[in-house]
CSV table of C-alpha atoms in Angstrom, one decimal:
chain,number,residue,atom,x,y,z
A,926,MET,CA,10.5,-18.7,-2.8
A,927,LYS,CA,7.7,-18.1,-5.2
A,928,LYS,CA,6.5,-14.4,-5.2
A,929,GLN,CA,3.1,-13.8,-3.7
A,930,ARG,CA,0.8,-11.2,-5.2
A,931,ALA,CA,-1.4,-9.0,-3.0
A,932,PHE,CA,-5.1,-9.4,-3.4
A,933,LEU,CA,-5.5,-5.7,-3.9
A,934,LYS,CA,-4.4,-3.8,-7.0
A,935,TRP,CA,-2.2,-0.9,-5.8
A,936,ALA,CA,-0.7,2.1,-7.6
A,937,GLY,CA,3.0,2.1,-6.5
A,938,GLY,CA,2.8,-1.6,-5.4
A,939,LYS,CA,6.1,-3.3,-4.8
A,940,TYR,CA,5.6,-6.6,-6.6
A,941,THR,CA,8.1,-5.9,-9.5
A,942,LEU,CA,10.7,-4.6,-7.0
A,943,ILE,CA,10.3,-7.1,-4.2
A,944,GLU,CA,13.5,-9.0,-4.9
A,945,LYS,CA,15.5,-5.8,-4.7
A,946,ILE,CA,13.7,-4.6,-1.6
A,947,THR,CA,14.2,-7.9,0.3
A,948,GLN,CA,17.9,-7.9,-0.7
A,949,TYR,CA,18.4,-4.8,1.5
A,950,LEU,CA,16.0,-5.6,4.3
A,951,PRO,CA,18.0,-6.5,7.4
A,952,LYS,CA,17.2,-9.5,9.5
A,953,GLY,CA,15.2,-9.1,12.7
A,954,ASP,CA,12.4,-10.6,14.8
A,955,LEU,CA,9.7,-8.0,13.8
A,956,LEU,CA,9.0,-6.1,10.7
A,957,ILE,CA,7.2,-2.8,11.1
A,958,GLU,CA,5.6,-1.1,8.1
A,959,PRO,CA,4.0,2.3,8.8
A,960,PHE,CA,2.7,2.5,5.1
A,961,VAL,CA,1.6,-1.1,4.5
A,962,GLY,CA,-0.4,-0.4,1.3
A,963,ALA,CA,-1.5,-3.7,-0.3
A,964,GLY,CA,1.1,-5.6,1.8
A,965,THR,CA,3.4,-7.0,-0.9
A,966,VAL,CA,6.6,-6.7,1.3
A,967,PHE,CA,4.8,-8.3,4.2
A,968,LEU,CA,3.7,-11.2,1.9
A,969,ASN,CA,7.1,-11.8,0.5
A,970,THR,CA,9.2,-11.7,3.7
A,971,ASN,CA,9.7,-14.2,6.6
A,972,TYR,CA,9.8,-12.3,9.9
A,973,GLU,CA,8.4,-13.9,13.0
A,974,ARG,CA,6.0,-11.0,13.6
A,975,TYR,CA,4.7,-8.0,11.8
A,976,ILE,CA,3.2,-4.6,12.8
A,977,LEU,CA,1.4,-3.3,9.7
A,978,ALA,CA,-0.1,0.1,9.7
A,979,ASP,CA,-1.8,2.7,7.5
A,980,ILE,CA,-3.8,5.9,8.0
A,981,ASN,CA,-6.5,4.5,5.8
A,982,GLN,CA,-9.1,3.0,8.2
A,983,ASP,CA,-10.9,1.3,5.3
A,984,LEU,CA,-7.8,-0.6,4.4
A,985,ILE,CA,-6.9,-1.7,7.9
A,986,SER,CA,-10.5,-2.7,8.6
A,987,LEU,CA,-10.5,-4.9,5.5
A,988,PHE,CA,-7.2,-6.5,6.5
A,989,ASN,CA,-8.5,-7.3,10.0
A,990,ILE,CA,-11.8,-8.8,8.6
A,991,ILE,CA,-9.9,-11.0,6.2
A,992,LYS,CA,-7.5,-12.1,9.0
A,993,LYS,CA,-10.4,-13.4,11.0
A,994,GLN,CA,-13.0,-14.6,8.5
A,995,PRO,CA,-11.6,-15.1,5.0
A,996,THR,CA,-14.0,-17.8,3.9
A,997,GLN,CA,-17.2,-15.9,4.7
A,998,PHE,CA,-15.7,-12.7,3.3
A,999,ILE,CA,-14.8,-14.5,0.0
A,1000,GLU,CA,-18.3,-15.9,-0.2
A,1001,ASP,CA,-20.0,-12.5,0.3
A,1002,ALA,CA,-17.5,-10.6,-1.9
A,1003,LYS,CA,-18.1,-12.8,-4.9
A,1004,LEU,CA,-21.8,-11.7,-5.0
A,1005,LEU,CA,-20.5,-8.2,-6.0
A,1006,PHE,CA,-18.4,-9.5,-8.9
A,1007,THR,CA,-21.1,-9.9,-11.5
A,1008,LYS,CA,-21.4,-8.9,-15.1
A,1009,HIS,CA,-24.1,-6.4,-14.1
A,1010,ASN,CA,-21.8,-4.7,-11.6
A,1011,ASN,CA,-19.0,-4.3,-14.2
A,1012,GLN,CA,-20.6,-1.3,-15.8
A,1013,ALA,CA,-20.4,2.4,-15.0
A,1014,SER,CA,-23.9,2.9,-13.6
A,1015,ALA,CA,-23.6,0.0,-11.1
A,1016,TYR,CA,-20.0,1.1,-10.1
A,1017,TYR,CA,-21.1,4.6,-9.2
A,1018,GLU,CA,-24.1,3.4,-7.3
A,1019,LEU,CA,-21.9,1.0,-5.3
A,1020,ARG,CA,-19.2,3.7,-4.8
A,1021,GLU,CA,-21.9,6.0,-3.3
A,1022,LEU,CA,-23.1,3.1,-1.1
A,1023,PHE,CA,-19.5,2.7,0.1
A,1024,ASN,CA,-19.1,6.4,0.9
A,1025,ASN,CA,-22.4,6.5,2.9
A,1026,SER,CA,-22.0,3.2,4.7
A,1027,LYS,CA,-21.4,3.0,8.4
A,1028,ASN,CA,-21.1,-0.8,8.4
A,1029,SER,CA,-17.4,-1.9,8.5
A,1030,TYR,CA,-18.1,-5.3,7.0
A,1031,GLN,CA,-20.1,-3.9,4.1
A,1032,LYS,CA,-17.4,-1.3,3.5
A,1033,ALA,CA,-14.7,-4.0,3.4
A,1034,LEU,CA,-16.7,-5.9,0.7
A,1035,LEU,CA,-17.2,-2.7,-1.3
A,1036,PHE,CA,-13.6,-1.7,-0.9
A,1037,LEU,CA,-12.5,-4.9,-2.6
A,1038,TYR,CA,-15.1,-4.4,-5.3
A,1039,LEU,CA,-14.0,-0.7,-5.9
A,1040,ASN,CA,-10.4,-1.7,-5.9
A,1041,ARG,CA,-10.9,-4.3,-8.6
A,1042,HIS,CA,-13.4,-2.3,-10.8
A,1043,GLY,CA,-11.9,1.2,-10.4
A,1044,TYR,CA,-9.3,2.9,-12.5
A,1045,ASN,CA,-5.8,1.5,-12.4
A,1046,GLY,CA,-5.9,0.2,-8.8
A,1047,LEU,CA,-6.0,3.7,-7.4
A,1048,CYS,CA,-7.1,4.4,-3.8
A,1049,ARG,CA,-8.0,8.0,-3.7
A,1050,TYR,CA,-10.2,10.2,-1.6
A,1051,ASN,CA,-11.3,13.8,-1.9
A,1052,ASN,CA,-11.0,16.4,0.8
A,1053,SER,CA,-14.2,15.3,2.4
A,1054,GLY,CA,-12.9,11.8,2.7
A,1055,GLN,CA,-15.1,10.4,-0.1
A,1056,PHE,CA,-13.6,7.7,-2.3
A,1057,ASN,CA,-13.6,9.2,-5.8
A,1058,VAL,CA,-11.7,6.9,-8.2
A,1059,PRO,CA,-13.6,6.6,-11.5
A,1060,PHE,CA,-14.8,3.4,-13.2
A,1061,GLY,CA,-12.0,1.4,-14.7
A,1062,GLN,CA,-13.8,0.0,-17.8
A,1063,TYR,CA,-12.2,-3.5,-17.7
A,1064,LYS,CA,-13.6,-6.2,-20.0
A,1065,THR,CA,-12.9,-8.9,-17.4
A,1066,ILE,CA,-12.5,-8.7,-13.7
A,1067,TYR,CA,-10.3,-11.1,-11.7
A,1068,PHE,CA,-11.6,-12.2,-8.3
A,1069,PRO,CA,-8.5,-12.8,-6.1
A,1070,GLU,CA,-9.7,-15.7,-4.0
A,1071,LYS,CA,-6.3,-17.5,-3.8
A,1072,GLU,CA,-4.6,-14.3,-2.9
A,1073,ILE,CA,-7.1,-13.5,-0.1
A,1074,MET,CA,-6.6,-16.9,1.4
A,1075,ALA,CA,-2.8,-16.6,1.3
A,1076,PHE,CA,-3.0,-13.1,2.9
A,1077,SER,CA,-5.3,-14.4,5.7
A,1078,LYS,CA,-3.0,-17.3,6.5
A,1079,LYS,CA,0.1,-15.0,6.7
A,1080,ALA,CA,-1.9,-12.4,8.6
A,1081,GLN,CA,-2.0,-14.6,11.7
A,1082,LYS,CA,1.5,-13.4,12.3
A,1083,ALA,CA,0.5,-9.7,11.9
A,1084,GLU,CA,-1.1,-6.9,13.9
A,1085,PHE,CA,-2.9,-4.4,11.7
A,1086,ILE,CA,-3.3,-0.9,13.1
A,1087,CYS,CA,-4.6,2.4,11.8
A,1088,ALA,CA,-2.2,5.1,13.0
A,1089,PRO,CA,0.1,7.8,11.6
A,1090,TYR,CA,3.6,6.9,10.7
A,1091,ASN,CA,5.3,8.6,13.6
A,1092,LYS,CA,3.3,6.8,16.2
A,1093,VAL,CA,3.9,3.5,14.4
A,1094,MET,CA,7.7,4.1,14.3
A,1095,ALA,CA,7.7,4.9,18.0
A,1096,LYS,CA,6.7,1.2,18.6
A,1097,ALA,CA,10.1,0.0,17.3
A,1098,LYS,CA,12.3,-1.6,19.8
A,1099,LYS,CA,15.7,-3.4,19.4
A,1100,GLY,CA,15.2,-6.5,17.2
A,1101,ALA,CA,12.7,-4.7,15.0
A,1102,VAL,CA,13.2,-3.7,11.4
A,1103,VAL,CA,11.3,-0.8,9.9
A,1104,TYR,CA,10.3,-0.6,6.2
A,1105,CYS,CA,8.8,2.7,5.0
A,1106,ASP,CA,7.0,3.1,1.6
A,1107,PRO,CA,5.6,6.6,2.0
A,1108,PRO,CA,3.6,8.4,-0.7
A,1109,TYR,CA,6.4,9.3,-3.1
A,1110,ILE,CA,7.5,12.8,-3.6
A,1111,PRO,CA,6.3,13.7,-7.2
A,1112,LEU,CA,8.9,13.8,-10.0
A,1113,SER,CA,6.9,16.7,-11.4
A,1114,GLU,CA,3.9,18.9,-10.5
A,1115,SER,CA,1.7,17.1,-12.9
A,1116,ALA,CA,2.6,13.8,-11.4
A,1117,ASN,CA,1.2,14.8,-8.0
A,1118,PHE,CA,-2.3,13.3,-8.3
A,1119,THR,CA,-4.8,13.9,-5.5
A,1120,ALA,CA,-3.9,12.5,-2.1
A,1121,TYR,CA,-4.1,8.7,-1.6
A,1122,TYR,CA,-6.0,9.4,1.5
A,1123,SER,CA,-7.8,12.5,2.8
A,1124,ILE,CA,-4.9,13.3,5.0
A,1125,GLY,CA,-2.0,14.4,2.7
A,1126,PHE,CA,1.7,13.6,3.1
A,1127,SER,CA,3.5,16.9,3.0
A,1128,MET,CA,7.1,17.8,2.3
A,1129,LYS,CA,7.4,18.4,6.1
A,1130,ASP,CA,6.3,14.8,6.6
A,1131,GLN,CA,8.8,13.5,4.1
A,1132,LYS,CA,11.6,15.3,5.9
A,1133,ASN,CA,10.4,14.2,9.3
A,1134,LEU,CA,10.3,10.6,8.2
A,1135,ALA,CA,14.1,10.8,7.5
A,1136,THR,CA,14.7,12.4,10.9
A,1137,LEU,CA,12.8,9.6,12.6
A,1138,ALA,CA,14.8,7.0,10.7
A,1139,GLU,CA,18.1,8.7,11.9
A,1140,LYS,CA,16.8,8.5,15.5
A,1141,LEU,CA,15.9,4.8,15.2
A,1142,VAL,CA,19.2,3.7,13.7
A,1143,LYS,CA,21.0,5.4,16.7
A,1144,LYS,CA,19.0,2.8,18.8
A,1145,ASP,CA,20.3,0.0,16.6
A,1146,ILE,CA,16.9,-0.3,14.8
A,1147,PRO,CA,17.5,-0.4,11.0
A,1148,VAL,CA,15.2,1.4,8.6
A,1149,LEU,CA,14.7,1.0,4.9
A,1150,ILE,CA,12.8,3.7,2.9
A,1151,SER,CA,11.6,3.7,-0.7
A,1152,ASN,CA,11.0,6.9,-2.7
A,1153,ASN,CA,11.7,8.6,-6.0
A,1154,ASP,CA,15.3,9.5,-6.7
A,1155,THR,CA,15.2,13.3,-6.6
A,1156,THR,CA,17.5,16.1,-5.2
A,1157,HIS,CA,15.1,16.4,-2.2
A,1158,THR,CA,15.3,12.7,-1.3
A,1159,ARG,CA,19.1,12.6,-1.8
A,1160,ASN,CA,19.3,15.5,0.7
A,1161,TRP,CA,16.8,14.1,3.2
A,1162,TYR,CA,18.5,10.6,3.2
A,1163,GLN,CA,22.1,11.8,3.2
A,1164,LYS,CA,22.8,9.8,6.3
A,1165,ALA,CA,21.7,6.6,4.7
A,1166,ASP,CA,23.2,4.3,2.2
A,1167,ILE,CA,21.5,4.9,-1.1
A,1168,TYR,CA,20.7,2.1,-3.6
A,1169,LEU,CA,19.1,2.8,-7.0
A,1170,VAL,CA,16.5,0.4,-8.5
A,1171,GLU,CA,15.0,0.7,-11.9
A,1172,THR,CA,11.2,0.5,-12.4
A,1173,ARG,CA,8.5,1.4,-14.9
A,1174,ARG,CA,5.7,3.7,-14.0
A,1175,SER,CA,2.2,3.1,-15.4
A,1176,ILE,CA,-0.2,5.6,-13.8
A,1177,SER,CA,0.0,8.1,-16.6
A,1178,CYS,CA,-2.2,7.6,-19.6
A,1179,ASN,CA,0.4,8.7,-22.1
A,1180,GLN,CA,3.5,6.8,-23.2
A,1181,GLN,CA,5.8,9.4,-21.8
A,1182,GLY,CA,4.5,8.6,-18.3
A,1183,ARG,CA,5.3,4.9,-18.7
A,1184,LYS,CA,9.1,5.1,-19.1
A,1185,LYS,CA,11.7,3.5,-16.9
A,1186,ILE,CA,12.8,5.6,-14.0
A,1187,ASP,CA,15.1,5.2,-11.0
A,1188,GLU,CA,13.6,4.8,-7.5
A,1189,LEU,CA,15.9,4.8,-4.5
A,1190,LEU,CA,16.2,2.7,-1.4
A,1191,ALA,CA,17.7,4.5,1.6
A,1192,LEU,CA,19.1,2.1,4.2
A,1193,TYR,CA,19.8,3.3,7.7
A,1194,LEU,CA,21.9,0.5,9.2
């Protein structure tokens, strides 16, 4: 099967690791993702149904709009992808419009614009819930029309919900498989850039996620979790089978931050 790219750029996206992730994903009728992100795992698996969740209301609203009206959305979004809008002054004006908008459709259009024009595919908010990713300074901007249409077609099998991970995992019944891609525990203090969303994911949450996985597997509901390979994660996931996957990080500006590192997959089966 040809790999399908997500229509959003996403720091920590799983496109390069998708073959290794799907290798360890158990079979089932339903895939539940409490941290759906850009949706790469969803796009590259073949479950009958999906429950895809995130705490980012802007992201979930965008997905639901594209599920229902992709053609109109593409037509309207293209109007933002102009040469004039690919400069810092226009970007910051549109970012301010996004932060002040109360219109969910307008916000969805602007979310895609900001995602494609902002720095490195980051999705980051300050403590006040304001999107604060700087301008990306790209010479050319790709408009992901084909990827939006592919996402919309696949989305007919999915339910998108905005909810915290614990409430999403509580929906799992026998026959479901749960894949968790939480905000990764940082490899160093300097690697811990500001929260992906205004609600942070704490060490307590990381530990609780492992506890919830242990409870689900006792009910014959398998769980696969991705994270960095650290002493903390090894300790949290000690009741799971651990598999290492090599990846290359590219968030850091310096060459040292782009080296190959090991991530782990923790399989509760």
